[in-house]
Structures are given as C-alpha cells and as structure tokens.
CSV table of C-alpha atoms and ligand atoms in Angstrom, one decimal:
chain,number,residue,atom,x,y,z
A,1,UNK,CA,99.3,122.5,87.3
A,2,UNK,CA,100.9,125.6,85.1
A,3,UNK,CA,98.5,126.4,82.2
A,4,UNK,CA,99.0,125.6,78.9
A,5,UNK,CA,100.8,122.0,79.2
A,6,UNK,CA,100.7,119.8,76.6
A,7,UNK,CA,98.9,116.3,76.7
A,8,UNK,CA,103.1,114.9,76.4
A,9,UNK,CA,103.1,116.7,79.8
A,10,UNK,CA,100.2,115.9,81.5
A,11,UNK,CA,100.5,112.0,80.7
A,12,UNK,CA,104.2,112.2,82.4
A,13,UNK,CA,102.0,113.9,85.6
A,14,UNK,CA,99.3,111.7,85.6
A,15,UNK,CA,102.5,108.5,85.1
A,16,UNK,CA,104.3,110.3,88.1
A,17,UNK,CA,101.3,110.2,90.2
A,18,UNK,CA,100.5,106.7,89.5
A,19,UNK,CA,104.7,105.9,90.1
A,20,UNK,CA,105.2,103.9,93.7
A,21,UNK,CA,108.3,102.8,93.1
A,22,UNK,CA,110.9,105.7,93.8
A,23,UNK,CA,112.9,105.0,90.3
A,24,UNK,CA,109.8,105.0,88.5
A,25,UNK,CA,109.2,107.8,90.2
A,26,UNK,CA,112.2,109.7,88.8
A,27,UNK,CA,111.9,108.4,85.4
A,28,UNK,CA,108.6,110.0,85.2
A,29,UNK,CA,110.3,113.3,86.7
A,30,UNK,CA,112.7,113.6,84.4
A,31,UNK,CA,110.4,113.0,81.6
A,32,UNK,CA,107.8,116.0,83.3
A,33,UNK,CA,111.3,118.1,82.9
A,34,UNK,CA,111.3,117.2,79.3
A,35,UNK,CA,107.6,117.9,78.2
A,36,UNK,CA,107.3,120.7,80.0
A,37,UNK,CA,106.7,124.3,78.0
A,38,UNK,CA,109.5,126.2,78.7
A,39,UNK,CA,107.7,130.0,79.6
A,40,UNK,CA,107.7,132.6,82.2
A,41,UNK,CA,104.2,130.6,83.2
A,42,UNK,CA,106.4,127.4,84.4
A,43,UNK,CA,109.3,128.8,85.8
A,44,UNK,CA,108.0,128.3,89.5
A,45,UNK,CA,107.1,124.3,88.5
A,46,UNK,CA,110.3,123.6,86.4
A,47,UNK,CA,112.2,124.5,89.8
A,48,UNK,CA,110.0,121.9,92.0
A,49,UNK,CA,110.5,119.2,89.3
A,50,UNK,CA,114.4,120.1,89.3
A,51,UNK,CA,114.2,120.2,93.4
A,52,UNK,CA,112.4,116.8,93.6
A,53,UNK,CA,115.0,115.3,90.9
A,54,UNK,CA,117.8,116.2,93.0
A,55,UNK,CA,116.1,115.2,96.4
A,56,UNK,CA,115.0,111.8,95.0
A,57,UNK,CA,118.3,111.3,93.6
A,58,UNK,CA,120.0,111.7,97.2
A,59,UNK,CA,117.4,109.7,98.7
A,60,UNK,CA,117.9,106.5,96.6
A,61,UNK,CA,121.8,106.9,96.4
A,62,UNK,CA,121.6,105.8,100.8
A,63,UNK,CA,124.3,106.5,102.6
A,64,UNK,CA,127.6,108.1,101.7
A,65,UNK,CA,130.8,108.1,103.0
A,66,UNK,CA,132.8,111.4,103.5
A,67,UNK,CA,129.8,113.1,102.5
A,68,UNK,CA,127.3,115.2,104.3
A,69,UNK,CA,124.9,112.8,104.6
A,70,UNK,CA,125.1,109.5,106.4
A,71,UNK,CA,122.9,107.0,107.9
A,72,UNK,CA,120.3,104.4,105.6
A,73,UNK,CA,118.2,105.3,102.9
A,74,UNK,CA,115.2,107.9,103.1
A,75,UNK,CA,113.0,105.6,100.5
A,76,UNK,CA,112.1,102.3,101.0
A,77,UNK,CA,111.2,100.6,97.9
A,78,UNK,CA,107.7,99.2,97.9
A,79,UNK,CA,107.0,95.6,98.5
A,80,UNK,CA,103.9,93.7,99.0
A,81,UNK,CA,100.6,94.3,98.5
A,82,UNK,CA,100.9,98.0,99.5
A,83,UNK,CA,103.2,100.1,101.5
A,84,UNK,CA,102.1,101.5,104.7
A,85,UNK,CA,103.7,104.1,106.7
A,86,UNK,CA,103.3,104.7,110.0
A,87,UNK,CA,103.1,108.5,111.3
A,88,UNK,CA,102.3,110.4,114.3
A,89,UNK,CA,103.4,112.2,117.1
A,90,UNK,CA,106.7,111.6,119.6
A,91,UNK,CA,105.9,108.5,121.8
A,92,UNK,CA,103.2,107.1,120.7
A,93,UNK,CA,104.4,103.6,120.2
A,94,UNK,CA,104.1,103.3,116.5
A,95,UNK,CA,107.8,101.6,117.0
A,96,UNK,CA,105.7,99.0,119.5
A,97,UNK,CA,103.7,98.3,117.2
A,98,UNK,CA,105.6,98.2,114.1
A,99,UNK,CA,107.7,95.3,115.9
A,100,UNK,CA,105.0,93.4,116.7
A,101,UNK,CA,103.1,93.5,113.9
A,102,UNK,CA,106.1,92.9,111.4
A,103,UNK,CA,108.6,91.5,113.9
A,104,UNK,CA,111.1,93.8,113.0
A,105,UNK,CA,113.3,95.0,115.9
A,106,UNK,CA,112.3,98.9,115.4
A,107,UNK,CA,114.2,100.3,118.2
A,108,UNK,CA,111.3,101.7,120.9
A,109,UNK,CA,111.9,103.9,123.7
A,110,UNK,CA,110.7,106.0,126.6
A,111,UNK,CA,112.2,108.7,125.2
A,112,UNK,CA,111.0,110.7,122.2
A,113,UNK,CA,112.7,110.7,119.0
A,114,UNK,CA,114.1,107.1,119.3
A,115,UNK,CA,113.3,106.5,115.7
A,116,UNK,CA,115.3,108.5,113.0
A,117,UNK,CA,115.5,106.9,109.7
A,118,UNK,CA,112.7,104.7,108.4
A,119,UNK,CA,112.8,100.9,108.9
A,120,UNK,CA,110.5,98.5,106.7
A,121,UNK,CA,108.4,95.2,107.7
A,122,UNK,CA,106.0,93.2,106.6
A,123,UNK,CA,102.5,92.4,107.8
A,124,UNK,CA,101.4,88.9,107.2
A,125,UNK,CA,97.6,88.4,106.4
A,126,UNK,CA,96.6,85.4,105.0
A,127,UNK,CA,98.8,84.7,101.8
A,128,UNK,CA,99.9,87.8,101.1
A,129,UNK,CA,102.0,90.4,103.2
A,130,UNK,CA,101.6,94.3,103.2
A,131,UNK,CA,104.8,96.5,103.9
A,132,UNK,CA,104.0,98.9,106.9
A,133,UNK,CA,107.0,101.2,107.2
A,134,UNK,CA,107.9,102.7,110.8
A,135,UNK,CA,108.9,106.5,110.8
A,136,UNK,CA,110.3,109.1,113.2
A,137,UNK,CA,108.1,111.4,114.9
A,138,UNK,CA,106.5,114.2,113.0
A,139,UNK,CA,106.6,117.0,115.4
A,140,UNK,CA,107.8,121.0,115.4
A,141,UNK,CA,111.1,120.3,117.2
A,142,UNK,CA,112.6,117.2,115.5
A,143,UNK,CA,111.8,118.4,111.8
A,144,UNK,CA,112.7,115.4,109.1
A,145,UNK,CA,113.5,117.2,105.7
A,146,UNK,CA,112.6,113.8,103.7
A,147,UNK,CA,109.5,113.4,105.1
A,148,UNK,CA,107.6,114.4,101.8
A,149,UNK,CA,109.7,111.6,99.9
A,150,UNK,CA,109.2,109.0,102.2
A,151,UNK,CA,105.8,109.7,102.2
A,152,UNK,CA,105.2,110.0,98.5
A,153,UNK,CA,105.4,105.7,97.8
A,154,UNK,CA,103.2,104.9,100.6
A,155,UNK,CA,99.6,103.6,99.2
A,156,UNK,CA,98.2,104.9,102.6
A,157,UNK,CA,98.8,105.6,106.4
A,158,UNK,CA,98.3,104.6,109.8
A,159,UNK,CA,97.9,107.6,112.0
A,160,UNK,CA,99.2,106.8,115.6
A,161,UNK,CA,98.1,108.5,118.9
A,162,UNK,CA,98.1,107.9,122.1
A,163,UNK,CA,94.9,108.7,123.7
A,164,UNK,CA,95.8,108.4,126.9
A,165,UNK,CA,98.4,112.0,126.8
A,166,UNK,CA,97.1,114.6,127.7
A,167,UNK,CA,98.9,116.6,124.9
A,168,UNK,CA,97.5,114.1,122.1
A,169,UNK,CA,95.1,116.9,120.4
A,170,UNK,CA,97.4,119.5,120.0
A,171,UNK,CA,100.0,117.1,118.7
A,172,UNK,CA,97.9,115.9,116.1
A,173,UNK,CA,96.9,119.6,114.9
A,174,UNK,CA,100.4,120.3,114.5
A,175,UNK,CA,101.2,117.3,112.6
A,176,UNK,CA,98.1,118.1,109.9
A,177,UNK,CA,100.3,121.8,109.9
A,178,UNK,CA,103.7,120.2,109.3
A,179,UNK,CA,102.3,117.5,106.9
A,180,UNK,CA,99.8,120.4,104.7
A,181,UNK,CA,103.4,122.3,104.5
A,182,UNK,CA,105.5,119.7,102.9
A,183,UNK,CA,101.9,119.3,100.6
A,184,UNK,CA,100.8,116.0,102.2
A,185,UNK,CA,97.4,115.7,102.9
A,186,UNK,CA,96.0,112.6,105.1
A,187,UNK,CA,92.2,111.5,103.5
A,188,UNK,CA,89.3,109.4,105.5
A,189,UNK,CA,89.0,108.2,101.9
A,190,UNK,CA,90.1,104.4,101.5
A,191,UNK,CA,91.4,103.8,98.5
A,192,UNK,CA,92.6,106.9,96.6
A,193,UNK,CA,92.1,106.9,92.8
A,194,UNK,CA,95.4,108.6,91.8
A,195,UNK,CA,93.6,110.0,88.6
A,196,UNK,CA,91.6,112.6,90.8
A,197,UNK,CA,93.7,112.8,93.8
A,198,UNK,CA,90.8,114.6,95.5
A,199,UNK,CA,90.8,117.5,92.9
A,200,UNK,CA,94.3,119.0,94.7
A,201,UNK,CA,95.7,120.8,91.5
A,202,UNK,CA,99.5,120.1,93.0
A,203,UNK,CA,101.1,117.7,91.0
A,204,UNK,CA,103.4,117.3,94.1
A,205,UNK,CA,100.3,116.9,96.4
A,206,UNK,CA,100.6,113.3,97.9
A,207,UNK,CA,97.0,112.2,99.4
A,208,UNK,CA,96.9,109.3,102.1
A,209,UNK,CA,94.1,107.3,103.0
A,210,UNK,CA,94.5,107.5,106.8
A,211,UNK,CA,93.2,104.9,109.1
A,212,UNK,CA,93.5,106.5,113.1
A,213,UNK,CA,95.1,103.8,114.9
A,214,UNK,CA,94.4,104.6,119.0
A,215,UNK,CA,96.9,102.8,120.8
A,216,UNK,CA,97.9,102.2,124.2
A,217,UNK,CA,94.1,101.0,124.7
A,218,UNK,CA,95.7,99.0,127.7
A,219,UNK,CA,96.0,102.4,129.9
A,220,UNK,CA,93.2,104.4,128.4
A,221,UNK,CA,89.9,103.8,130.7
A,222,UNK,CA,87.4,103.6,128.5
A,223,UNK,CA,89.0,103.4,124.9
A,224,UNK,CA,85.7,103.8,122.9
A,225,UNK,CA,84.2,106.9,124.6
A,226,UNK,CA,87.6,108.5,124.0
A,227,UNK,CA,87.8,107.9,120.5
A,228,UNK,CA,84.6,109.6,120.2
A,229,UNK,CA,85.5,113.3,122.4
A,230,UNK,CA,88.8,112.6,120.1
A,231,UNK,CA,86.6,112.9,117.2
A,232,UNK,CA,84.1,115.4,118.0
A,233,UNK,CA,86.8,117.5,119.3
A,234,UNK,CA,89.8,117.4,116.1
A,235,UNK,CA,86.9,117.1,113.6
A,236,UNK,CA,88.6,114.5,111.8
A,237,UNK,CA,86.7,111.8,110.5
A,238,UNK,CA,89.7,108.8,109.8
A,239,UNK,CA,88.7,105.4,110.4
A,240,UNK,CA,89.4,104.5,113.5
A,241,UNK,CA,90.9,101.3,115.0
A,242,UNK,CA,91.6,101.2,118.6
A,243,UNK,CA,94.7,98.9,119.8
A,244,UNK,CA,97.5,97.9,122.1
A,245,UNK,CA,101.1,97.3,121.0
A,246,UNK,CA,101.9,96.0,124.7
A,247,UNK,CA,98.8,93.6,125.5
A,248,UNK,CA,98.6,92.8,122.0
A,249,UNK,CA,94.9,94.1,122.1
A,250,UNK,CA,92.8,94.9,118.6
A,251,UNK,CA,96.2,94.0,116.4
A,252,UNK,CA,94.7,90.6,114.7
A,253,UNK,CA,92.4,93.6,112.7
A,254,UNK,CA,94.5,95.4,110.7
A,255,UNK,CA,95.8,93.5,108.2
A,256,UNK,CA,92.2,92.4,107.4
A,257,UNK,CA,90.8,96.1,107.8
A,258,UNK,CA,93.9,96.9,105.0
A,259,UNK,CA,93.0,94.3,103.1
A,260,UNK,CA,89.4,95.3,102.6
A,261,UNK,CA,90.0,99.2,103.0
A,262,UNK,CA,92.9,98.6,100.1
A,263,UNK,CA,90.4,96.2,97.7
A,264,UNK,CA,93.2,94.4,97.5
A,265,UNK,CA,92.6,91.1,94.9
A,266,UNK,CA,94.5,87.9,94.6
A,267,UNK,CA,94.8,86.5,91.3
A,268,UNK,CA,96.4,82.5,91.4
A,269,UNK,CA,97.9,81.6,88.4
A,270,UNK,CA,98.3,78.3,86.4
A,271,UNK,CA,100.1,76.9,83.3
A,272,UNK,CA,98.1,74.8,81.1
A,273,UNK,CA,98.1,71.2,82.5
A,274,UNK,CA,99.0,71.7,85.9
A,275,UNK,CA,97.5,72.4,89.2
A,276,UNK,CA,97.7,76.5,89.9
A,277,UNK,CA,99.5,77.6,92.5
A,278,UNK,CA,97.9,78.4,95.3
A,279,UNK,CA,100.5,79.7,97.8
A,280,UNK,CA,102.1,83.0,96.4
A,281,UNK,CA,99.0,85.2,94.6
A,282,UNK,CA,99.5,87.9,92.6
A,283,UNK,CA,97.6,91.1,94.1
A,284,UNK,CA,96.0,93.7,92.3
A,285,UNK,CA,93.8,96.3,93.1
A,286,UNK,CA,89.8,96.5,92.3
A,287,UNK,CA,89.2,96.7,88.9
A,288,UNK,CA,92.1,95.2,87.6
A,289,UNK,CA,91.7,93.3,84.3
A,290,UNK,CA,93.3,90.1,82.8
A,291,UNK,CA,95.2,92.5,80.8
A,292,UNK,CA,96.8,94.3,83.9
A,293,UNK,CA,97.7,90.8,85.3
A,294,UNK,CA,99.5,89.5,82.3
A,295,UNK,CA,101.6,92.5,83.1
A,296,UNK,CA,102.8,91.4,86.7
A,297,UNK,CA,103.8,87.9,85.0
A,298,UNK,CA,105.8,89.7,82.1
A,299,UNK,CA,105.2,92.4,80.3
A,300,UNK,CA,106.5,90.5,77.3
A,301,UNK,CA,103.5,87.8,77.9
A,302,UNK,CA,100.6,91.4,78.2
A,303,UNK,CA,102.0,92.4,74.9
A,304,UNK,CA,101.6,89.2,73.5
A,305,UNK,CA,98.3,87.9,75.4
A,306,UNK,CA,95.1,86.3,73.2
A,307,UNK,CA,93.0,85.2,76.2
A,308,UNK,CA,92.5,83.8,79.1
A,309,UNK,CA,90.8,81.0,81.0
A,310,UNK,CA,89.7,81.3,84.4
A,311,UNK,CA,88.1,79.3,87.2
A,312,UNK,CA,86.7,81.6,90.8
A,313,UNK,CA,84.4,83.9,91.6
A,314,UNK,CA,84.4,86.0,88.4
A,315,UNK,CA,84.5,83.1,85.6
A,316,UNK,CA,83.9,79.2,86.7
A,317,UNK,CA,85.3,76.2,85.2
A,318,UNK,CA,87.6,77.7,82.8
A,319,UNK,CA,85.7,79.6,80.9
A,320,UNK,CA,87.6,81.8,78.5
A,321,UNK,CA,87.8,85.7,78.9
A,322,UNK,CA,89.7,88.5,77.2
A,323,UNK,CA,92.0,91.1,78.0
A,324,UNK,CA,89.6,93.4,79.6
A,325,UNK,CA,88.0,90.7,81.8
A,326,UNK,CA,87.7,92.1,85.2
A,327,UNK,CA,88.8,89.6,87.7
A,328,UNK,CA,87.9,89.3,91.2
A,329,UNK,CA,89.6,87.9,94.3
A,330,UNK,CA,90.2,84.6,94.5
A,331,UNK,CA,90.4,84.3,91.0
A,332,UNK,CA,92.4,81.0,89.2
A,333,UNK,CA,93.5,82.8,85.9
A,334,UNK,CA,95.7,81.1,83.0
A,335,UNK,CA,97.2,83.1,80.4
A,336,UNK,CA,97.6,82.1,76.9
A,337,UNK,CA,99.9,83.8,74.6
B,1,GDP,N1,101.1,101.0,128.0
B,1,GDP,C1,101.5,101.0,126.7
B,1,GDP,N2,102.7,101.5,126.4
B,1,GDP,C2,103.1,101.5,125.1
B,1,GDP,C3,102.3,100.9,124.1
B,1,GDP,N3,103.0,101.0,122.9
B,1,GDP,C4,104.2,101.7,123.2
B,1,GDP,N4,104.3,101.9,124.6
B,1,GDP,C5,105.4,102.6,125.2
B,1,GDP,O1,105.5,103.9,124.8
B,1,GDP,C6,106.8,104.3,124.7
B,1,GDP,C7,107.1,104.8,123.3
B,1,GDP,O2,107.1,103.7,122.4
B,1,GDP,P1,107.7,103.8,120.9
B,1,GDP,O3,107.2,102.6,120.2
B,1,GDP,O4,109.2,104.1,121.0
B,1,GDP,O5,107.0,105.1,120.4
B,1,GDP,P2,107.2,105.9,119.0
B,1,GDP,O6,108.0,107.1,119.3
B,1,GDP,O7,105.9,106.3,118.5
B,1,GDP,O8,107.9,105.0,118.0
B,1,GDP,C8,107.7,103.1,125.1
B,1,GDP,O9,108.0,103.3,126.4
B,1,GDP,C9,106.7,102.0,124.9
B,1,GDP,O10,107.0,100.9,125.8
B,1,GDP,C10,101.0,100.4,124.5
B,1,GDP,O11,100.3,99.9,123.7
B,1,GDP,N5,100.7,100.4,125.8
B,2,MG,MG1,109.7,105.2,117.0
C-alpha cells in the first residue's frame, strides 16, 4: 500500500478486497483510481490499478469477434455458496474430477493441456451448492495470462496432484513460483478474513485457503503414507484430502469438508403467517448478523429493518432479535420492516 492514502482510499481497498463479484470488483477499482493521491509516491500503484481496470474489463467483455481475442470468458461470476477453483499441475485429473463432482462435461484427456478456458459447476451438498470452477494447468510451458483474474473471485482452492507421478514435487514447486509471480499466494488457513489478508501489504495480493486434494488414490499404493513423504518433503502444510475421480473414492467428503472449512451458515427465511421455507437457504458466512441477512433479501428491506424474530439454534420459538443478532446455521429468521 503507497503511503500517505487517505481513509476515501483505503475503504475503496479494503471494498475491493472484500469484492467477489468481478463487476463489483471493477467498481471498487475505478473508485481506488479516484481516491488515490496523485504524487510521485503512487505513480507505480496508479499503473496496476489502470492495468487491472483494463484487464478486468477484457475479461468480462467474453469473446470478441474480429478481435484478438476469442474463445469464452476469463471470469466466471460467482454463484453459490462459494466459488472454488481448481488448480494444479498438467494431468492431474482435476478435469475428472470436476465432471464428476459437478457433472459438467469438462473435456479430460491423456494429454496435457486439454483444459484452456475455465468452465464452471456446481457441487451439491445438502441444500445448498458451492461453485468449483475447473482451470487449465498452471505450469512453465503453457503460461495463462488471466490466471491472476480468474483467481481473484475464488473464496478458496483445491490444489490437485497426482501422487502417483513421479514428477509431482517439482511440479508443485513451480506452480507456488508461477502463482507468488502473478501475487497469488495459496494459505493452509481456512477461511481467510479479507480484512487482514495474512498481513500481505499488496492490495493486488489474492490469498487462497488451499485444501491439497491427492487424487488418483486408485493407482497410488499406499495413499496415506504418501501424503505424508509428500508433506515432509514440499513443507507445505494444506489440508489434505486424498481421492479418486475414476473409482469415485474419498469424493462424498468434500462438499462437507467445504462446508465446514468455509463456516458456511444457512439462514431459512419466513413471512409472517406462513410456514418458512425450508428448501432454498440463504448462506452466509460465520458471524453474519440479522442485519447482513436482510441484505441478501433486499437491500431496500436492511435499510428499512426494526427486528427480527427467529426460531433454531441461536434464538428458539420466535424470540425477537435486532440487527446485530448473530445467527447461526440452521437458523428460521423473519424480518420485519
Ligand atoms: N487412474 C486414474 N486416472 C485418472 C484419475 N483422474 C484422472 N485420471 C486420468 O488422468 C488423465 C488426465 O485427466 P484430466 O482430468 O484431463 O487432467 P487435468 O489436466 O488435470 O484436467 C486422464 O487420462 C484421466 O483419465 C484417477 O482418479 N485415477
Ligand atoms: Mg483439465
């Protein structure tokens, strides 16, 4: 962060950071753009706001015809409870997976680089779905310029290797290399608090949570005691989950390892006099208040909200609660306004 920014600037950085969904994102850009001091000091972080602008810009417009670029969208909009993007090195079978987890038809192949643009799905656990987001390879010699913007409006990562290659370690070195360039920085740390992204003083700096996701546990002899001589020998110390995309192996785990790992809560609402409904909740993360629900309903309905009467784990039988409530999972909520 340049020195001497005003408070105007730093609550556009701090928005920015908080930003998932890629036009937020670029509001809060162009507002950093604005605030900014305009002095010698800044110069070198006026020209990385300008360069993201433009990039983000490109990204959302998708494909155009005639032009240089072609080919789908770089971005995928978030949906669900949390987006999830799926990384690692050539051939790993994160496209395996990512079909059968999400039932997309992500193309997978014996040959590397079968992936090139990134294709969205969704993960079904219980009632609510998270969006995992399959990716090309990251490796020295299939570079993917967008990598960093793709990247930026995922709420955390699964990294995918494939124990069983002998190359897997070095791969996965050179991945940390590639990813540390572009400023991305993978964290054992489930969730982040985007407030104190790990004290990185890079307002560009995008920190995933990282869950380690060995797969191909089908052909890998003894899948636990290679996990470990994986660990002891990168040094990394991710979560680790092992699976298999082809035997279907350790899959029914994730979405409630995210779940948890994410503290995602579900908050069922009701109208007064009728029965809740109890099929599509809205999620929320830890912490969340009745206040920051009222704002997934309408934000016309937060600005207006007096209280609120809730029935679950964190108030029973209706009781009435304020604005500031904390709710919990599970959570029956009903807003008056
Ligand atoms: N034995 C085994 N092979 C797998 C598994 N997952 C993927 N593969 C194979 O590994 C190759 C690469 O898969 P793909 O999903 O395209 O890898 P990606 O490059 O990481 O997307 C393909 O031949 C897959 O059939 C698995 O769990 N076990
Ligand atoms: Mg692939």
């Amino acid at each position: 962060m340049p020195a001497n920014t005003t408070p105007e600037y730093k609550a556009a950085e701090a928005a920015f950071r908080r930003a998932r969904d890629p036009r937020d994102q670029l509001d809060c850009l162009r507002e950093m753009l604005r605030t900014i001091p305009k002095h010698k000091g800044t110069e070198a972080m006026r020209a990385d706001i300008k360069t993201r602008i433009k990039e983000l810009t490109d990204a959302l417009a998708g494909p155009k015809t005639g032009g240089a670029r072609s080919g789908p969208p770089t971005v995928i909009r978030p949906d669900g409870a949390a987006q999830i993007a799926l990384v690692g090195p050539p051939n790993t079978g994160k496209s395996a997976l990512h079909a059968r987890l999400t039932g997309s038809h992500s193309q997978v192949g014996d040959y590397p680089f079968t992936t090139q643009f990134p294709v969205p799905g969704m993960l079904m656990h219980d009632d609510i779905a998270l969006q995992l987001v399959d990716l090309p390879p990251i490796a020295p010699e299939h570079p993917v310029p967008w990598i960093s913007n793709a990247l930026q409006t995922a709420d955390g990562c699964l990294l995918v290797v494939d124990l069983s290659h002998p190359g897997c370690m070095e791969e996965v070195v050179e991945l940390h290399r590639i990813l540390e360039e572009r400023r991305i920085h993978l964290t054992p740390l489930w969730p982040v608090d985007d407030d104190h992204p790990h004290h990185i003083e890079d307002a560009f700096a995008t920190v995933l949570p990282t869950l380690l996701v060995a797969n191909k546990a089908d052909v890998v002899n003894d899948i636990a005691v290679e996990m470990r001589v994986f660990e002891e020998l990168t040094r990394l110390a991710y979560p680790m989950l092992a699976m298999s995309a082809e035997t279907g192996e350790g899959l029914e785990r994730l979405g409630g390892w995210l779940f948890a790992a994410l503290e995602i809560v579900r908050i069922y609402t009701k109208i007064p006099g009728e029965p809740a409904d109890m099929t599509r909740p809205f999620t929320l993360r830890d912490g969340a208040t009745i206040h920051d629900v009222a704002v997934l309903v309408h934000k016309d309905i937060a600005a207006g909200l007096r209280f609120a009467r809730i029935w679950g784990p964190s108030g029973f039988d209706g009781a009435h609660a304020g604005p500031d409530h904390v709710v919990a999972d599970g959570d029956v909520v009903e807003l008056h306004f």
